[in-house]
Short mmCIF file of C-alpha atoms in Angstrom, two decimals:
data_model
loop_
_atom_site.label_atom_id
_atom_site.label_comp_id
_atom_site.label_asym_id
_atom_site.label_seq_id
_atom_site.Cartn_x
_atom_site.Cartn_y
_atom_site.Cartn_z
CA VAL H 96 13.42 29.93 -19.61
CA MET H 97 11.88 27.45 -17.22
CA THR H 98 11.58 29.84 -14.30
CA ARG H 99 11.56 33.60 -14.61
CA PHE H 100 12.36 36.46 -12.32
CA LEU H 101 9.68 39.02 -11.84
CA TYR H 102 11.13 42.42 -12.65
CA PHE H 103 8.45 44.94 -11.86
CA ALA H 104 8.18 48.68 -11.79
CA LEU H 105 9.57 49.88 -8.50
CA SER H 106 8.10 53.17 -7.39
CA CYS H 107 10.24 56.05 -8.52
CA LEU H 108 10.91 58.78 -6.02
CA LEU H 109 8.93 61.81 -7.05
CA LEU H 110 9.74 65.08 -5.37
CA ALA H 111 7.03 67.55 -4.50
CA ALA H 112 9.31 70.04 -2.81
CA CYS H 113 8.72 73.72 -3.19
CA SER H 114 11.30 76.36 -2.49
CA SER H 115 10.96 80.05 -1.87
CA LYS H 116 14.07 80.48 -4.02
CA ARG H 117 12.07 79.60 -7.14
CA SER H 118 9.87 82.00 -9.04
CA ASP H 119 6.10 81.65 -8.95
CA ASP H 120 6.05 80.62 -12.62
CA THR H 121 8.67 77.92 -12.06
CA LEU H 122 6.85 76.46 -9.07
CA ARG H 123 3.50 76.61 -10.82
CA PHE H 124 4.81 74.61 -13.80
CA PHE H 125 6.52 72.15 -11.44
CA GLN H 126 3.45 71.57 -9.26
CA ARG H 127 1.18 71.18 -12.29
CA GLY H 128 3.66 68.66 -13.69
CA ASN H 129 3.38 66.63 -10.49
CA ILE H 130 -0.41 66.67 -10.72
CA GLU H 131 -0.37 65.48 -14.35
CA LEU H 132 2.19 62.76 -13.69
CA LYS H 133 0.20 61.38 -10.76
CA ALA H 134 -2.91 61.49 -12.97
CA GLY H 135 -1.10 59.40 -15.57
CA ASP H 136 -0.60 62.04 -18.26
CA ARG H 137 3.12 61.54 -18.75
CA THR H 138 3.36 63.65 -21.93
CA GLU H 139 1.78 66.70 -20.32
CA ALA H 140 3.88 66.22 -17.20
CA ILE H 141 7.07 66.24 -19.28
CA ARG H 142 5.93 69.42 -21.03
CA LEU H 143 5.26 71.16 -17.73
CA TYR H 144 8.55 70.06 -16.14
CA SER H 145 10.32 71.31 -19.25
CA GLU H 146 8.60 74.68 -18.82
CA ALA H 147 9.78 74.78 -15.22
CA ILE H 148 13.35 74.03 -16.35
CA ALA H 149 13.13 76.69 -19.07
CA THR H 150 12.37 79.30 -16.39
CA ASP H 151 15.02 77.94 -14.00
CA GLU H 152 17.78 75.72 -15.40
CA ASP H 153 19.21 75.07 -11.93
CA PHE H 154 16.17 73.25 -10.54
CA PRO H 155 17.24 69.67 -9.64
CA ASP H 156 13.77 68.55 -8.52
CA ALA H 157 12.36 69.38 -11.95
CA TYR H 158 15.04 67.30 -13.64
CA ASN H 159 14.43 64.44 -11.22
CA ASN H 160 10.68 64.42 -11.76
CA ARG H 161 10.97 64.73 -15.52
CA GLY H 162 13.36 61.79 -15.35
CA VAL H 163 10.67 59.83 -13.51
CA ALA H 164 8.20 60.68 -16.27
CA TYR H 165 10.65 59.53 -18.94
CA MET H 166 11.38 56.31 -17.05
CA ASN H 167 7.69 55.54 -16.65
CA GLY H 168 7.44 55.65 -20.45
CA GLY H 169 10.45 53.41 -21.03
CA GLU H 170 12.70 56.28 -22.20
CA TYR H 171 15.57 55.16 -20.00
CA GLU H 172 18.43 57.07 -21.62
CA ARG H 173 16.53 60.35 -21.33
CA ALA H 174 15.70 59.50 -17.74
CA ILE H 175 19.36 58.82 -17.00
CA GLY H 176 20.24 62.19 -18.54
CA ASP H 177 17.78 64.02 -16.31
CA PHE H 178 18.79 62.19 -13.13
CA SER H 179 22.42 62.88 -13.95
CA GLU H 180 21.71 66.58 -14.39
CA ALA H 181 19.87 66.63 -11.07
CA LEU H 182 22.95 65.08 -9.47
CA ARG H 183 25.27 67.54 -11.16
CA LEU H 184 23.27 70.37 -9.64
CA SER H 185 22.92 68.61 -6.28
CA PRO H 186 25.54 65.83 -5.79
CA ASP H 187 23.97 64.66 -2.50
CA TYR H 188 20.54 64.23 -4.05
CA LYS H 189 19.92 60.66 -2.84
CA GLN H 190 16.47 60.24 -4.39
CA ALA H 191 17.81 61.13 -7.83
CA ARG H 192 20.67 58.66 -7.38
CA PHE H 193 18.23 55.89 -6.46
CA ASN H 194 16.08 56.73 -9.46
CA ARG H 195 19.13 56.73 -11.73
CA ALA H 196 20.08 53.30 -10.37
CA GLN H 197 16.67 52.03 -11.46
CA ALA H 198 17.04 53.61 -14.89
CA PHE H 199 20.52 52.12 -15.34
CA GLU H 200 19.13 48.67 -14.50
CA LYS H 201 16.29 49.01 -16.98
CA ALA H 202 18.72 50.28 -19.63
CA GLY H 203 20.85 47.17 -19.24
CA GLN H 204 23.71 48.84 -17.37
CA PRO H 205 23.86 46.83 -14.13
CA VAL H 206 27.41 47.87 -13.17
CA LYS H 207 26.50 51.56 -13.14
CA SER H 208 23.26 50.80 -11.33
CA LEU H 209 25.08 48.91 -8.61
CA GLU H 210 27.64 51.71 -8.26
CA ASP H 211 24.84 54.20 -7.59
CA LEU H 212 23.17 51.89 -5.08
CA GLN H 213 26.35 51.25 -3.14
CA ARG H 214 26.83 55.00 -2.68
CA ILE H 215 23.47 55.36 -0.95
CA ALA H 216 23.33 51.99 0.84
CA ASP H 217 23.54 53.49 4.35
CA ASP H 218 20.73 55.94 3.62
CA TYR H 219 18.44 53.21 2.27
CA LYS H 220 19.11 50.48 4.83
CA ASP H 221 15.41 50.48 5.80
CA SER H 222 14.09 50.53 2.22
CA ALA H 223 12.61 47.31 0.85
CA GLN H 224 12.82 48.76 -2.67
CA PHE H 225 16.56 49.25 -2.33
CA TYR H 226 17.17 45.60 -1.44
CA LEU H 227 14.81 44.36 -4.13
CA LEU H 228 16.57 46.39 -6.81
CA ARG H 229 20.02 45.38 -5.62
CA GLY H 230 18.87 41.75 -5.51
CA ASN H 231 17.88 42.03 -9.18
CA LEU H 232 21.32 43.39 -9.98
CA TYR H 233 23.06 40.56 -8.18
CA VAL H 234 20.96 38.13 -10.21
CA SER H 235 22.11 39.81 -13.43
CA ARG H 236 25.68 39.09 -12.30
CA ASN H 237 24.71 35.49 -11.40
CA ASP H 238 25.64 36.23 -7.79
CA LEU H 239 22.70 34.26 -6.45
CA ARG H 240 23.87 34.03 -2.84
CA GLU H 241 24.06 37.81 -2.51
CA ALA H 242 20.73 38.14 -4.33
CA LEU H 243 19.18 35.72 -1.86
CA LYS H 244 20.36 37.85 1.07
CA ASP H 245 18.93 41.04 -0.42
CA TYR H 246 15.61 39.46 -1.41
CA SER H 247 15.28 38.11 2.12
CA VAL H 248 15.79 41.59 3.57
CA ALA H 249 13.26 42.97 1.06
CA VAL H 250 10.71 40.36 2.14
CA SER H 251 11.17 41.19 5.82
CA ARG H 252 10.88 44.94 5.14
CA TYR H 253 7.78 44.51 3.00
CA VAL H 254 6.17 42.27 5.62
CA LYS H 255 6.67 44.97 8.26
CA ASP H 256 5.45 47.71 5.93
CA THR H 257 2.38 45.75 4.93
CA VAL H 258 1.48 44.98 8.56
CA ARG H 259 1.82 48.67 9.37
CA ASN H 260 -0.10 49.67 6.24
CA ARG H 261 2.80 51.83 5.13
CA GLU H 262 4.66 52.13 1.81
CA ALA H 263 4.51 48.60 0.52
CA SER H 264 1.50 46.99 -1.09
CA LYS H 265 0.69 43.32 -1.15
CA ARG H 266 1.82 43.34 -4.78
CA ASN H 267 5.35 44.33 -3.78
CA LEU H 268 5.47 41.64 -1.12
CA THR H 269 4.17 39.02 -3.56
CA GLU H 270 6.84 39.86 -6.10
CA ALA H 271 9.60 39.85 -3.51
CA TYR H 272 8.59 36.31 -2.56
CA VAL H 273 8.48 35.29 -6.23
CA ASN H 274 11.99 36.56 -6.95
CA ARG H 275 13.42 34.96 -3.83
CA GLY H 276 11.70 31.72 -4.78
CA VAL H 277 13.37 31.78 -8.19
CA VAL H 278 16.78 32.16 -6.56
CA HIS H 279 16.02 29.21 -4.28
CA TYR H 280 14.96 27.21 -7.35
CA ASN H 281 18.12 28.03 -9.27
CA LEU H 282 20.17 27.05 -6.21
CA ARG H 283 18.24 23.75 -6.30
CA ASP H 284 16.60 24.38 -2.94
CA ASP H 285 13.19 23.23 -4.11
CA HIS H 286 11.64 23.11 -0.65
CA SER H 287 12.35 26.81 -0.03
CA ALA H 288 11.29 27.72 -3.56
CA GLU H 289 7.97 25.93 -3.10
CA HIS H 290 7.48 27.72 0.22
CA ASP H 291 8.00 31.17 -1.33
CA PHE H 292 5.82 30.54 -4.37
CA LYS H 293 2.99 29.22 -2.19
CA ILE H 294 3.15 32.29 0.06
CA ALA H 295 3.07 34.52 -3.02
CA LEU H 296 -0.06 32.73 -4.22
CA ALA H 297 -1.64 32.93 -0.77
CA ILE H 298 -1.23 36.71 -0.98
CA ASP H 299 -2.31 36.95 -4.63
CA SER H 300 -3.92 33.84 -6.10
CA LEU H 301 -3.85 35.43 -9.58
CA GLN H 302 -0.07 35.88 -9.68
CA ASP H 303 0.75 34.09 -12.95
CA PHE H 304 4.53 34.10 -12.43
CA ALA H 305 4.11 32.32 -9.11
CA CYS H 306 1.81 29.73 -10.73
CA ASN H 307 4.35 29.07 -13.47
CA ASN H 308 7.30 28.91 -11.12
CA LEU H 309 5.62 26.68 -8.55
CA ALA H 310 4.84 24.31 -11.41
CA GLN H 311 8.56 24.09 -12.23
CA VAL H 312 9.25 22.76 -8.75
CA TYR H 313 6.70 20.02 -9.38
CA VAL H 314 8.15 19.31 -12.84
CA ARG H 315 11.60 18.85 -11.31
CA ARG H 316 10.07 16.38 -8.84
CA LYS H 317 8.25 14.67 -11.72
CA GLN H 318 4.90 15.50 -10.09
CA TYR H 319 3.38 16.33 -13.45
CA ASP H 320 -0.29 16.28 -12.46
CA SER H 321 0.36 18.98 -9.86
CA ALA H 322 2.50 20.93 -12.31
CA LEU H 323 -0.22 20.89 -14.96
CA VAL H 324 -2.77 22.42 -12.58
CA PHE H 325 -0.61 25.51 -12.05
CA LEU H 326 0.67 25.73 -15.63
CA ASN H 327 -2.88 25.61 -16.95
CA LYS H 328 -3.80 28.41 -14.55
CA ALA H 329 -0.76 30.50 -15.56
CA ALA H 330 -1.61 30.08 -19.25
CA ARG H 331 -5.23 31.09 -18.62
CA LEU H 332 -4.17 34.18 -16.68
CA ASN H 333 -1.68 35.24 -19.37
CA PRO H 334 -2.39 33.36 -22.62
CA ASN H 335 0.14 35.35 -24.65
CA GLN H 336 3.12 34.51 -22.45
CA PRO H 337 5.22 32.10 -24.55
CA TYR H 338 7.12 30.65 -21.60
CA TYR H 339 3.95 29.47 -19.91
CA ARG H 340 2.78 27.75 -23.09
CA ASN H 341 6.16 26.11 -23.51
CA ASN H 342 6.34 24.91 -19.91
CA PHE H 343 2.77 23.63 -20.15
CA GLY H 344 3.70 21.69 -23.28
CA TYR H 345 6.76 20.14 -21.65
CA ALA H 346 4.77 18.95 -18.64
CA LEU H 347 2.11 17.47 -20.93
CA ILE H 348 4.76 15.56 -22.87
CA GLN H 349 6.36 14.28 -19.68
CA ASN H 350 2.91 13.17 -18.52
CA GLY H 351 2.38 11.20 -21.73
CA ASN H 352 0.14 13.66 -23.60
CA LEU H 353 2.49 14.03 -26.56
CA GLU H 354 0.30 15.66 -29.20
CA GLU H 355 -1.36 18.07 -26.79
CA GLY H 356 2.09 19.00 -25.52
CA MET H 357 3.39 19.56 -29.05
CA SER H 358 0.42 21.84 -29.73
CA GLU H 359 1.30 24.04 -26.74
CA ILE H 360 4.97 24.22 -27.74
CA ARG H 361 4.01 25.33 -31.24
CA LYS H 362 1.81 28.04 -29.73
CA SER H 363 4.82 29.14 -27.69
CA LEU H 364 7.06 29.31 -30.78
CA ALA H 365 4.40 31.31 -32.63
CA LEU H 366 4.70 33.89 -29.85
CA ASP H 367 8.51 33.73 -29.63
CA GLY H 368 10.38 31.91 -32.37
CA ASN H 369 13.75 32.21 -30.64
CA ASN H 370 12.94 30.42 -27.39
CA ALA H 371 15.74 27.92 -26.80
CA TRP H 372 13.67 26.05 -24.21
CA ALA H 373 10.87 25.48 -26.73
CA TYR H 374 13.30 23.88 -29.17
CA ARG H 375 14.63 21.72 -26.37
CA ASN H 376 11.09 20.59 -25.69
CA LEU H 377 10.50 19.87 -29.38
CA GLY H 378 13.55 17.67 -29.10
CA VAL H 379 12.02 15.88 -26.11
CA TYR H 380 8.81 15.34 -28.10
CA HIS H 381 10.76 13.72 -30.94
CA LEU H 382 12.71 11.59 -28.46
CA ARG H 383 9.41 10.23 -27.14
CA LYS H 384 8.35 9.54 -30.74
CA LYS H 385 11.76 7.91 -31.40
CA ASN H 386 12.47 10.39 -34.19
CA PHE H 387 16.08 10.70 -33.08
CA ALA H 388 17.41 12.71 -36.03
CA GLU H 389 14.62 15.30 -35.55
CA ALA H 390 15.28 15.30 -31.84
CA LEU H 391 18.98 15.97 -32.35
CA ALA H 392 18.31 18.81 -34.80
CA ASN H 393 15.95 20.57 -32.40
CA LEU H 394 18.24 20.06 -29.40
CA ARG H 395 21.17 21.50 -31.33
CA LYS H 396 18.99 24.45 -32.29
CA ALA H 397 18.24 25.00 -28.60
CA GLY H 398 21.97 25.07 -27.88
CA GLU H 399 22.54 27.64 -30.62
CA LEU H 400 19.81 29.93 -29.31
CA GLY H 401 20.68 29.98 -25.62
CA SER H 402 23.00 28.82 -22.88
CA GLY H 403 21.97 27.40 -19.53
CA VAL H 404 19.07 25.36 -20.90
CA GLU H 405 18.40 22.80 -18.18
CA LEU H 406 18.83 19.12 -19.14
CA LEU H 407 19.84 19.99 -22.70
CA ARG H 408 23.03 17.93 -22.44
CA PHE H 409 21.14 15.03 -20.96
CA TYR H 410 18.62 15.01 -23.80
CA LEU H 411 21.40 15.36 -26.39
CA GLY H 412 22.85 12.19 -24.92
CA GLU H 413 19.52 10.46 -25.37
CA ALA H 414 19.36 11.54 -29.02
CA TYR H 415 22.91 10.35 -29.74
CA LEU H 416 22.15 7.04 -28.05
CA GLY H 417 19.08 6.60 -30.23
CA LEU H 418 21.24 7.21 -33.30
CA GLY H 419 23.78 4.64 -32.13
CA ASP H 420 26.56 7.11 -31.30
CA THR H 421 27.46 5.99 -27.78
CA ASP H 422 30.68 8.04 -27.62
CA GLU H 423 28.84 11.32 -28.23
CA ALA H 424 26.08 10.22 -25.89
CA CYS H 425 28.55 9.58 -23.08
CA GLU H 426 30.27 12.91 -23.64
CA SER H 427 26.92 14.72 -23.41
CA TRP H 428 25.95 12.87 -20.25
CA ARG H 429 29.32 13.68 -18.65
CA MET H 430 28.70 17.36 -19.32
CA SER H 431 25.19 16.99 -17.93
CA LYS H 432 26.54 15.43 -14.74
CA GLU H 433 29.10 18.23 -14.37
CA LEU H 434 26.16 20.67 -14.41
CA GLY H 435 24.67 18.84 -11.41
CA GLU H 436 21.94 17.05 -13.37
CA LYS H 437 21.35 13.76 -11.59
CA GLU H 438 19.41 12.33 -14.54
CA ALA H 439 22.69 11.58 -16.33
CA GLU H 440 24.17 9.42 -13.58
CA SER H 441 22.30 6.21 -14.36
CA ARG H 442 23.04 6.56 -18.09
CA LEU H 443 26.74 6.96 -17.42
CA LYS H 444 26.77 3.83 -15.27
CA GLU H 445 24.88 1.81 -17.84
CA TYR H 446 26.54 2.89 -21.11
CA CYS H 447 29.82 4.62 -20.31
CA LYS H 448 31.91 2.20 -18.27
#
């Protein structure tokens, strides 16, 4: 994609509670599990939480914390199982419900995640993490206006927390700005997007997502020299990110550096051979070279691989025009215009009267 959301690891809620109702053995296993998890030994933490559960099967905190350990290792279904068991034992366990919402999101179950979040919304009205997670979920539903509201609340909460040196780190604040900037970009509010990406980079100058995304604002404005500065930086910071390579290649082509741009796009495809945007950009390269049949083949391939590829219909129109098929060209440009792409308007006036 041209611009990407930054989905990062929100802090899971780890419980350190001790209860006199638990046996000494149970609490000892539980507390040692907390120590190991905080030290980064997830496997040992899981073993110790499991020992605690074996001595007391009705211990919701142990299930919650083991779920956190599973989630930290990407074992989302196991995490969901543990958070669900914690909630079965303690239905009002808000921390476990928040953790399960995160696990549902990571497991690709946004509806269930949102259901959990809505049940605890009043309890988390001061939590930046809550609004950031819910914003991500709104994005997954393409409800960008609601996402924008939640990201804005998350930004304001993180700003306050950072000023007070509580909870939030600068990293969290940076990423909240990045995600809000992406929403602004997708709503075609480039001024606000640029503002958010620049603030993110002022906080963390090495934030590669922000470099990439700020560059896309400049690409849309056809300010390719400025775009190339930030795309080059993003690619240096994360050389194995295929989207950065692809975006860098596109900007080079648009700036007239065709062969250098093609080289970057091929590097991108070597990293991810199913990137629809890279095939679109190969099509653009061949358009510039006036290889219209090659351009059309690559643009069609982009359409097969993904939907929502910006300017794809416009470039298809260009390829059809080059091949002498004005009817197909006009149809593609009409579709491009319907998508709000202003580039098609002049073509429609000139060729499609």
